[in-house]
Amino acid sequence: MATTRAQPDFRTRLQDWLPRIVLSPSIAMMFVFVYGFIVFTIYLSFTDSRMLPSYDWVGIENYVRLWGLRAWWTAVINLGIFASLYIVICTAIGLSLAIFLDQKIRGEGLLRPIYLYPMALSFIVTGTAWKWIMDPGIGIENTMHLWGWESFEFRWIKDRDMAIYTVVIAAVWQTSGFVMAMFLAGLRGIDNEMLKAAQIDGASNWNLYRRIVIPLLRPAFLSAFVILAHLAIKSYDLIVALTGGGPGRATELPATFMYSYTFTRNSMGIGAASAVIMLMSIAAIMTPYLYAELREKK
Amino acid sequence: MSVATQDTAVRTGRVTRTFIYVFLLLFALFYLMPLFVMLANSLKPLSEITEGNMMALPKVWTLEPWAKAWSSAQIGVEPTGLRPYFLNSILMVVPAVAISTVLGALNGYVLTKWRFRGDSILFGLLLFSCFIPFQIVLIPMAMVLGKLGLAGSIPGLVLVHVVYGIGFTTLYFRNYYAAFPTELVRAAMIDGAGFFQIFWRIMLPVSGPIAVVSVIWQFTNIWNDFLFGASFGGQSQPMTVALNNLVQSSTGVKEYNVHFAGAILAALPTLLVYIVAGRYFVRGLMAGSVKG
């Protein structure tokens, strides 16, 4: 009796479980390669790992040493400078381009892809191009001299105090078009009638944008901020290609710090600790954002 | 994000309008300038760069730098040019994109049409994994790839890119399928259609646009990746790593023209995709940031 029933039962049960079975490889990979690895790296950050992973617990020693390192402070301060300028400038350029592009501009279809194409490039390509463009020997400085502006000087990339700003320039070039696209999508979603009404009431263009349009773009601002902040914290390739962290160590960021301490300076424990701090700062930005986004959908 | 057609244009005077056009054109020049510099200088003999003006068109046009970057420039210790690395990138990108897109489609299908308790938590975890700084997984990944015997190999890189790509592909397909009427799926179920039948006959035929978005996004991301390629590439380094080695090499004369040609070669595949399917590229970007 039982055995004859088992056949259809098994098949329906299989049907019931099939979705979960199909999903399971991805979920398994996620738990191992993402969350398992995160736990493992956190664990390593509490051990005395050097060239190879070691499992001897040393408590928070790595974190204490990390925050005592000049190089780490340089990286953190650089990230602060880089991230704030990068976010502010990208947002300003992106917003201006979007608002201007939204004024029934002839050739919008041609301009938009021009603003956005850098986003399709690798940061290594961007870094290579700007490295030579900003090079005093062959780049802009040389060009200006040849064009007759003899006193023109632009050698930030060779200057310890200014090199971090060259990273901002290249990064803004790469992503500001993308921010433009985000704002443009936001602008196109705004109800036109409201603007017409305000205009009839005699509001000036400036006030119209300041009082009505820009506040309505709040979601786009939030998205832009989150995306840019997380890109800034993860910035690695651009530094490698553009400045190599130099001159000296003047443009190290946490991402390059982590790499060099872990893989070339044989301080895996400290490298792991710095990665944990990077993760925590990204989590602090992303988690509330993703949580809110997922909630809204229901 | 809805692709609305309305613009928020306001009435503007002639002065304002002129200013707007000048502003927009100046920025267009800013974005185009590096591409122009790369292209123009990749077609010059080296002497024209070191003694001449970066912004000038070549006086003598030459394809020499391109040939050199492609087949004979010194990359690391071998004078192989970028060609073998270009091939590495292709061999890595094609399977990684295919696998992650197929998995993303299946995941999105399950997460919208076969919901179960706790599925949104799983999706949230998957989504968060898109944004982690990959430094947090570098050390264990290196160990695991070593244990699996995949260190420094193309299959190893494919695995890495699939693992860290399915978050985004799942996101795309999930949001896309969420808008697809569940009633149709229910009706098919009542008619006795199974899990894969419904996927194959009902979902897949309407998945064209989102599949394109997913493929383009994955292609661009994986082609442009540097961190994983540099960490786990070993003997099978992708194009980005090779380009960086070419540019950073400290021996001999700096051949800027070859560097620029190499940079364009590295950028060409994603640039072509952008030119051919820019609309989908933008959609992918937006879906990765502003969902819905």
XYZ file of C-alpha atoms in Angstrom:
590
model
C 0.000 0.000 0.000
C 2.583 2.461 1.134
C 4.976 1.590 -1.645
C 2.398 2.084 -4.394
C 1.584 5.539 -3.075
C 5.207 6.544 -2.758
C 5.606 6.993 -6.490
C 3.282 10.018 -7.075
C 4.197 11.354 -3.658
C 7.813 11.401 -4.560
C 7.129 13.188 -7.815
C 4.960 15.892 -6.299
C 7.432 16.316 -3.542
C 10.191 16.651 -6.071
C 8.145 19.311 -7.863
C 7.720 21.096 -4.553
C 11.398 21.003 -3.846
C 12.615 21.657 -7.369
C 12.647 25.455 -7.056
C 14.740 25.242 -3.932
C 17.036 22.683 -5.513
C 17.572 24.959 -8.498
C 18.319 27.914 -6.252
C 20.607 25.966 -3.945
C 23.888 26.015 -5.942
C 23.839 29.819 -6.001
C 22.906 30.038 -2.358
C 25.576 27.518 -1.414
C 28.203 29.439 -3.376
C 27.078 32.635 -1.707
C 27.342 31.179 1.785
C 30.779 29.723 1.117
C 32.446 32.295 -1.115
C 30.894 35.428 0.303
C 29.778 35.015 3.874
C 32.046 32.093 4.757
C 35.028 33.972 3.375
C 34.038 37.107 5.248
C 33.928 35.174 8.513
C 37.268 33.589 7.702
C 38.920 36.932 6.928
C 37.497 38.397 10.133
C 38.977 35.423 11.992
C 42.366 35.942 10.306
C 42.336 39.552 11.436
C 42.526 38.265 15.012
C 45.474 35.959 14.351
C 49.199 36.459 13.919
C 49.123 35.524 10.222
C 52.095 36.843 8.307
C 53.115 35.401 4.971
C 50.713 32.491 5.337
C 47.515 32.180 7.328
C 48.116 31.173 10.917
C 45.502 30.262 13.466
C 47.121 31.633 16.627
C 44.720 34.036 18.267
C 46.182 37.411 19.189
C 42.997 39.337 19.996
C 42.731 42.864 18.683
C 46.467 43.332 18.326
C 46.275 43.698 14.532
C 43.701 46.462 14.843
C 45.797 48.290 17.412
C 48.853 48.040 15.192
C 46.873 49.006 12.116
C 45.630 52.242 13.642
C 49.163 52.975 14.802
C 50.569 52.752 11.279
C 51.377 55.981 9.438
C 50.709 54.258 6.105
C 47.189 53.287 7.171
C 46.433 56.796 8.340
C 47.677 58.142 5.027
C 45.354 55.725 3.229
C 42.362 56.646 5.390
C 42.953 60.396 5.062
C 43.438 60.010 1.319
C 40.169 58.131 1.122
C 38.464 60.931 3.040
C 39.783 63.573 0.637
C 39.202 61.478 -2.436
C 35.727 60.231 -1.527
C 34.321 63.592 -0.482
C 35.620 65.457 -3.527
C 34.685 62.622 -5.846
C 31.131 62.428 -4.524
C 30.562 66.196 -4.435
C 32.053 66.919 -7.865
C 30.380 63.965 -9.583
C 27.040 64.964 -8.094
C 27.448 68.611 -9.088
C 28.504 67.794 -12.653
C 25.948 65.027 -13.011
C 23.107 67.210 -11.769
C 24.058 70.205 -13.929
C 24.440 68.117 -17.052
C 21.126 66.384 -16.413
C 19.214 69.614 -15.804
C 20.725 71.317 -18.841
C 20.278 68.274 -21.020
C 16.637 68.220 -20.030
C 15.882 71.631 -21.632
C 14.820 70.239 -25.014
C 18.385 70.305 -26.243
C 19.109 69.675 -29.865
C 21.558 66.800 -30.149
C 20.700 65.262 -26.794
C 20.815 61.860 -28.406
C 24.390 62.540 -29.431
C 25.592 64.181 -26.219
C 24.263 61.595 -23.778
C 26.328 58.684 -25.049
C 29.412 60.926 -25.137
C 28.973 61.723 -21.447
C 28.441 58.123 -20.545
C 30.953 56.120 -22.566
C 33.807 56.355 -20.015
C 31.698 54.131 -17.779
C 32.211 51.297 -20.274
C 35.993 51.477 -19.904
C 38.215 49.709 -17.447
C 39.768 51.860 -14.728
C 43.108 50.565 -16.005
C 42.445 52.176 -19.382
C 41.271 55.381 -17.732
C 44.329 55.396 -15.488
C 46.697 54.829 -18.399
C 45.170 57.629 -20.455
C 45.167 60.190 -17.648
C 48.605 59.169 -16.406
C 50.099 60.387 -19.669
C 47.693 63.296 -20.134
C 48.719 64.699 -16.757
C 52.368 63.826 -17.211
C 54.393 67.068 -17.180
C 56.753 65.786 -19.876
C 54.305 64.947 -22.646
C 50.891 65.947 -21.293
C 48.842 69.071 -20.746
C 51.723 71.128 -19.370
C 53.779 70.465 -22.470
C 50.815 71.190 -24.725
C 50.170 74.537 -23.059
C 53.829 75.478 -23.415
C 53.714 74.626 -27.105
C 50.557 76.664 -27.481
C 52.432 79.653 -26.105
C 51.423 79.686 -22.420
C 55.009 79.379 -21.201
C 54.365 79.809 -17.496
C 51.636 77.157 -17.302
C 52.392 74.542 -14.679
C 50.485 71.346 -14.007
C 52.560 68.689 -12.325
C 50.224 67.495 -9.596
C 50.837 63.876 -10.479
C 54.480 64.264 -9.440
C 53.646 66.248 -6.324
C 53.107 64.380 -3.044
C 50.590 66.896 -1.772
C 48.583 67.216 -4.959
C 48.702 63.724 -6.497
C 45.517 62.577 -4.775
C 43.612 65.263 -6.691
C 44.697 63.760 -9.996
C 42.929 60.588 -8.892
C 39.806 62.681 -8.321
C 40.035 64.122 -11.840
C 40.319 60.736 -13.512
C 37.610 59.161 -11.360
C 35.216 62.062 -11.960
C 35.854 61.759 -15.678
C 34.916 58.102 -15.535
C 31.725 58.223 -13.469
C 30.136 61.691 -13.655
C 28.271 60.739 -16.845
C 26.699 57.854 -15.011
C 25.508 60.196 -12.262
C 24.088 62.404 -15.015
C 22.078 59.432 -16.289
C 20.699 58.763 -12.815
C 19.569 62.365 -12.387
C 18.181 62.515 -15.899
C 16.034 59.456 -15.214
C 14.845 61.148 -12.031
C 14.019 64.374 -13.875
C 12.083 62.528 -16.568
C 9.938 60.985 -13.869
C 8.800 64.328 -12.491
C 5.279 65.436 -13.290
C 5.443 68.335 -15.713
C 2.097 69.850 -14.706
C 3.394 70.836 -11.311
C 6.233 72.771 -12.896
C 3.910 74.504 -15.333
C 1.663 75.581 -12.484
C 4.589 76.977 -10.532
C 5.799 78.818 -13.595
C 2.419 80.398 -14.139
C 2.560 81.550 -10.523
C 5.654 83.487 -11.541
C 8.397 81.426 -9.929
C 11.821 82.129 -11.428
C 13.699 79.259 -13.025
C 16.256 79.280 -10.256
C 13.598 79.049 -7.564
C 11.696 76.450 -9.531
C 14.676 74.153 -9.485
C 15.827 74.973 -5.991
C 12.435 74.706 -4.332
C 10.627 72.065 -6.362
C 12.732 70.025 -8.748
C 15.808 69.344 -6.655
C 13.836 68.284 -3.569
C 11.890 65.889 -5.797
C 15.172 64.330 -6.880
C 15.952 63.149 -3.374
C 15.876 59.427 -4.307
C 18.340 60.045 -7.144
C 20.650 61.931 -4.775
C 20.540 59.057 -2.341
C 21.288 56.454 -5.007
C 24.110 58.540 -6.424
C 25.629 58.991 -2.991
C 25.476 55.302 -2.136
C 26.904 54.174 -5.471
C 29.695 56.762 -5.470
C 30.640 56.177 -1.840
C 30.915 52.456 -2.355
C 32.919 52.922 -5.556
C 35.266 55.263 -3.713
C 35.922 52.810 -0.901
C 36.560 50.030 -3.413
C 38.868 52.125 -5.644
C 41.887 50.070 -6.412
C 42.530 49.681 -10.137
C 42.566 53.388 -10.816
C 45.267 54.000 -8.218
C 47.349 51.131 -9.548
C 47.186 52.384 -13.126
C 47.344 56.116 -12.499
C 49.862 56.656 -9.718
C 50.819 53.221 -8.451
C 50.135 54.637 -4.990
C 52.870 57.206 -5.430
C 54.725 59.465 -5.514
C 56.153 57.627 -2.542
C 53.022 56.509 -0.737
C 51.141 59.745 -1.321
C 48.085 58.238 -3.029
C 47.661 54.954 -1.168
C 44.037 54.103 -0.413
C 42.772 51.386 1.955
C 42.306 49.007 -0.992
C 45.939 49.322 -2.109
C 47.122 49.252 1.497
C 45.305 45.963 2.057
C 46.841 44.425 -1.030
C 50.400 45.412 -0.290
C 50.316 44.481 3.403
C 48.730 41.111 2.680
C 50.609 39.968 -0.376
C 53.910 41.823 -0.531
C 54.726 42.892 3.000
C 53.850 39.610 4.682
C 51.484 41.081 7.251
C 48.363 39.130 6.419
C 46.812 39.756 9.831
C 47.012 43.511 9.370
C 45.844 43.210 5.781
C 42.824 41.221 6.931
C 42.075 43.812 9.617
C 42.126 46.588 7.019
C 39.787 44.577 4.758
C 37.390 44.152 7.664
C 37.331 47.900 8.204
C 36.635 48.449 4.497
C 33.779 45.979 4.663
C 32.331 47.618 7.728
C 32.328 51.056 6.157
C 30.602 49.750 3.035
C 28.095 47.800 5.118
C 27.301 50.953 7.084
C 26.339 52.671 3.826
C 24.770 49.815 1.874
C 22.740 47.951 4.486
C 20.246 50.705 5.340
C 19.947 51.576 1.665
C 19.305 48.042 0.481
C 16.957 47.440 3.382
C 14.890 50.481 2.464
C 14.907 49.559 -1.229
C 13.718 46.027 -0.569
C 11.013 47.193 1.821
C 9.583 49.685 -0.633
C 8.974 46.984 -3.187
C 6.357 45.220 -1.099
C 13.457 53.413 -13.380
C 10.766 54.336 -15.823
C 11.944 55.656 -19.131
C 9.528 58.563 -19.203
C 9.385 60.864 -22.157
C 8.602 64.100 -20.358
C 11.310 66.617 -19.883
C 11.261 69.280 -17.220
C 12.195 72.012 -19.666
C 11.514 75.535 -18.484
C 11.246 78.695 -20.525
C 14.706 80.095 -21.019
C 16.034 83.269 -22.562
C 18.546 83.379 -25.357
C 21.510 84.118 -23.098
C 20.682 81.224 -20.796
C 20.241 78.929 -23.741
C 23.585 79.889 -25.218
C 25.205 79.315 -21.857
C 23.591 75.872 -21.603
C 24.827 74.853 -25.041
C 28.352 76.073 -24.332
C 28.371 74.240 -21.009
C 27.155 70.995 -22.554
C 29.625 71.204 -25.426
C 32.571 71.931 -23.142
C 31.777 68.842 -21.136
C 31.430 66.796 -24.305
C 34.989 67.914 -25.151
C 36.150 66.985 -21.648
C 34.795 63.449 -22.031
C 36.085 63.028 -25.579
C 39.554 64.471 -24.995
C 41.226 61.351 -23.515
C 39.819 59.185 -26.293
C 41.154 61.623 -28.865
C 44.551 61.733 -27.170
C 44.770 57.946 -27.036
C 43.717 57.531 -30.653
C 45.828 60.339 -32.113
C 48.968 59.362 -30.240
C 48.609 55.673 -30.966
C 49.012 56.551 -34.642
C 52.195 58.640 -34.259
C 55.834 57.633 -34.245
C 57.273 57.952 -30.727
C 59.417 60.970 -31.576
C 56.326 62.969 -32.442
C 54.995 62.436 -28.918
C 58.172 63.161 -26.991
C 59.061 66.205 -29.069
C 55.631 67.305 -30.172
C 52.182 68.174 -28.956
C 49.920 65.549 -27.432
C 46.851 67.332 -28.747
C 48.041 67.434 -32.345
C 47.057 65.003 -35.053
C 49.891 62.807 -36.344
C 52.110 64.321 -39.012
C 53.248 60.866 -40.013
C 50.484 58.306 -39.687
C 51.627 54.858 -38.644
C 50.058 51.604 -37.498
C 53.383 50.435 -36.095
C 52.421 51.046 -32.426
C 49.253 49.008 -32.867
C 51.134 46.111 -34.394
C 53.702 46.300 -31.633
C 51.143 46.465 -28.825
C 49.287 43.540 -30.330
C 52.061 41.119 -31.124
C 55.552 42.078 -30.014
C 55.577 44.451 -27.027
C 57.300 43.300 -23.864
C 54.695 42.169 -21.303
C 56.432 41.142 -18.111
C 59.395 39.138 -19.358
C 58.004 37.869 -22.655
C 57.830 39.945 -25.844
C 54.445 38.512 -26.762
C 52.354 41.640 -27.151
C 48.828 41.743 -25.808
C 47.459 39.090 -28.129
C 47.662 36.053 -25.787
C 46.131 38.082 -22.967
C 43.311 39.225 -25.190
C 42.620 35.566 -25.829
C 42.756 34.841 -22.082
C 40.162 37.510 -21.480
C 37.869 36.061 -24.138
C 38.249 32.532 -22.769
C 37.448 33.836 -19.294
C 34.601 36.184 -20.193
C 32.483 33.929 -22.403
C 31.850 31.061 -19.963
C 31.660 33.369 -16.942
C 29.000 35.542 -18.584
C 27.021 32.555 -19.851
C 27.004 30.681 -16.546
C 26.211 33.670 -14.372
C 23.391 34.791 -16.663
C 21.758 31.357 -16.775
C 21.987 31.033 -12.997
C 20.639 34.557 -12.581
C 17.645 33.750 -14.790
C 16.815 30.594 -12.843
C 17.273 32.338 -9.504
C 15.098 35.242 -10.553
C 12.424 32.808 -11.720
C 12.424 30.941 -8.408
C 12.500 34.090 -6.313
C 9.457 35.582 -8.041
C 7.263 32.670 -9.162
C 8.073 29.917 -6.673
C 8.367 31.910 -3.512
C 8.987 30.203 -0.207
C 9.523 31.309 3.354
C 12.725 33.207 3.828
C 13.326 33.847 0.139
C 13.556 37.599 0.531
C 16.230 37.212 3.206
C 18.227 35.044 0.827
C 17.784 37.629 -1.898
C 18.874 40.404 0.460
C 22.020 38.464 1.315
C 22.667 37.851 -2.373
C 22.162 41.535 -3.123
C 24.533 42.662 -0.393
C 27.185 40.350 -1.785
C 27.262 42.499 -4.945
C 28.669 45.413 -3.033
C 31.270 43.917 -0.707
C 34.821 45.167 -1.137
C 36.512 42.175 -2.699
C 39.547 42.640 -0.496
C 37.548 40.827 2.177
C 37.562 37.593 0.146
C 41.004 37.742 -1.468
C 42.904 35.715 1.113
C 40.493 32.768 1.489
C 39.852 32.800 -2.261
C 43.555 32.435 -2.953
C 43.696 29.489 -0.537
C 40.623 27.759 -1.951
C 41.719 28.194 -5.572
C 45.053 26.717 -4.583
C 43.372 23.723 -2.911
C 41.132 23.151 -5.928
C 44.147 23.305 -8.220
C 42.606 26.240 -10.045
C 45.071 28.924 -9.003
C 46.399 30.902 -11.951
C 44.075 29.242 -14.434
C 41.198 30.387 -16.616
C 38.675 28.046 -14.928
C 39.690 29.586 -11.610
C 38.928 33.078 -12.883
C 35.659 31.889 -14.390
C 34.641 30.478 -11.016
C 35.501 33.732 -9.240
C 33.561 35.852 -11.691
C 30.529 33.566 -11.625
C 30.458 33.554 -7.838
C 30.617 37.329 -7.509
C 28.438 37.969 -10.556
C 25.279 36.027 -9.718
C 24.149 38.687 -7.250
C 23.686 41.214 -10.027
C 22.277 38.803 -12.607
C 19.764 37.519 -10.053
C 18.791 41.093 -9.251
C 18.123 41.860 -12.913
C 16.019 38.803 -13.601
C 14.171 38.990 -10.311
C 13.067 42.574 -10.897
C 12.158 41.787 -14.475
C 10.163 38.652 -13.699
C 8.428 40.386 -10.790
C 6.550 42.471 -13.359
C 5.482 39.371 -15.295
C 1.875 38.307 -14.460
C 1.968 35.430 -11.999
C -1.542 34.381 -13.122
C -0.080 33.056 -16.367
C 2.315 30.883 -14.400
C -0.543 29.682 -12.149
C -2.687 28.803 -15.141
C 0.143 26.796 -16.650
C 0.624 24.978 -13.347
C -3.037 24.010 -13.258
C -2.663 22.691 -16.781
C 0.016 20.415 -15.383
C 3.126 22.193 -16.627
C 6.189 21.553 -14.497
C 8.872 23.865 -13.159
C 11.196 23.702 -16.130
C 8.403 23.577 -18.680
C 7.052 26.879 -17.419
C 10.486 28.402 -17.412
C 11.253 27.166 -20.895
C 7.906 27.858 -22.555
C 6.641 30.946 -20.733
C 9.434 32.861 -19.019
C 12.317 32.382 -21.403
C 10.547 33.663 -24.533
C 9.915 37.026 -22.838
C 13.385 37.300 -21.262
C 15.197 38.714 -24.282
C 15.705 42.308 -23.162
C 16.796 41.501 -19.621
C 19.107 38.762 -20.859
C 20.801 41.357 -23.053
C 21.141 43.699 -20.079
C 22.602 40.950 -17.945
C 25.032 39.770 -20.618
C 26.256 43.299 -21.315
C 26.683 44.143 -17.651
C 28.559 40.938 -16.902
C 30.674 41.242 -20.020
C 31.705 44.803 -19.186
C 32.409 44.071 -15.540
C 34.381 40.894 -16.101
C 36.325 42.229 -19.053
C 37.260 45.323 -17.063
C 38.115 43.537 -13.833
C 41.640 44.001 -12.600
C 41.729 42.947 -8.939
C 40.821 39.286 -9.461
C 42.890 39.041 -12.626
C 45.957 40.419 -10.871
C 45.419 38.284 -7.765
C 44.474 34.948 -9.303
C 45.512 35.264 -12.961
C 48.928 33.646 -12.588
C 49.857 32.294 -16.016
C 46.467 33.223 -17.448
C 46.357 36.943 -16.873
C 43.558 38.869 -18.525
C 43.948 41.916 -20.750
C 43.698 44.575 -18.021
C 46.578 43.086 -16.051
C 48.706 42.781 -19.180
C 48.010 46.389 -20.131
C 49.055 47.524 -16.691
C 52.261 45.483 -16.933
C 52.976 47.000 -20.325
C 52.485 50.563 -19.119
C 54.256 50.195 -15.775
C 57.307 48.339 -17.086
C 60.330 50.270 -15.962
C 62.855 48.950 -18.454
C 63.790 50.741 -21.639
C 62.232 53.732 -23.322
C 58.615 54.521 -22.471
C 56.769 53.906 -25.690
C 53.750 56.065 -25.134
C 52.302 55.346 -28.545
C 52.370 51.617 -27.853
C 50.767 52.201 -24.451
C 47.945 54.174 -25.997
C 47.385 51.554 -28.699
C 47.323 48.879 -25.995
C 44.854 50.873 -23.929
C 42.504 51.154 -26.890
C 42.865 47.448 -27.602
C 41.870 46.731 -24.001
C 38.942 49.115 -24.242
C 37.736 48.079 -27.690
C 35.434 45.141 -26.833
C 33.465 46.981 -24.146
C 33.447 50.155 -26.209
C 31.995 48.266 -29.179
C 29.339 46.721 -26.979
C 28.524 50.188 -25.697
C 28.222 51.611 -29.189
C 26.087 48.741 -30.457
C 23.875 48.281 -27.399
C 24.296 51.437 -25.342
C 20.627 51.534 -24.449
C 20.865 48.196 -22.651
C 24.119 49.158 -21.006
C 22.456 52.189 -19.441
C 19.518 50.085 -18.343
C 21.879 47.703 -16.602
C 23.666 50.540 -14.844
C 20.404 52.017 -13.646
C 18.987 48.717 -12.488
C 22.142 48.209 -10.453
C 21.534 51.430 -8.569
C 17.929 52.530 -8.678
C 15.840 49.435 -8.529
C 12.290 49.095 -9.724
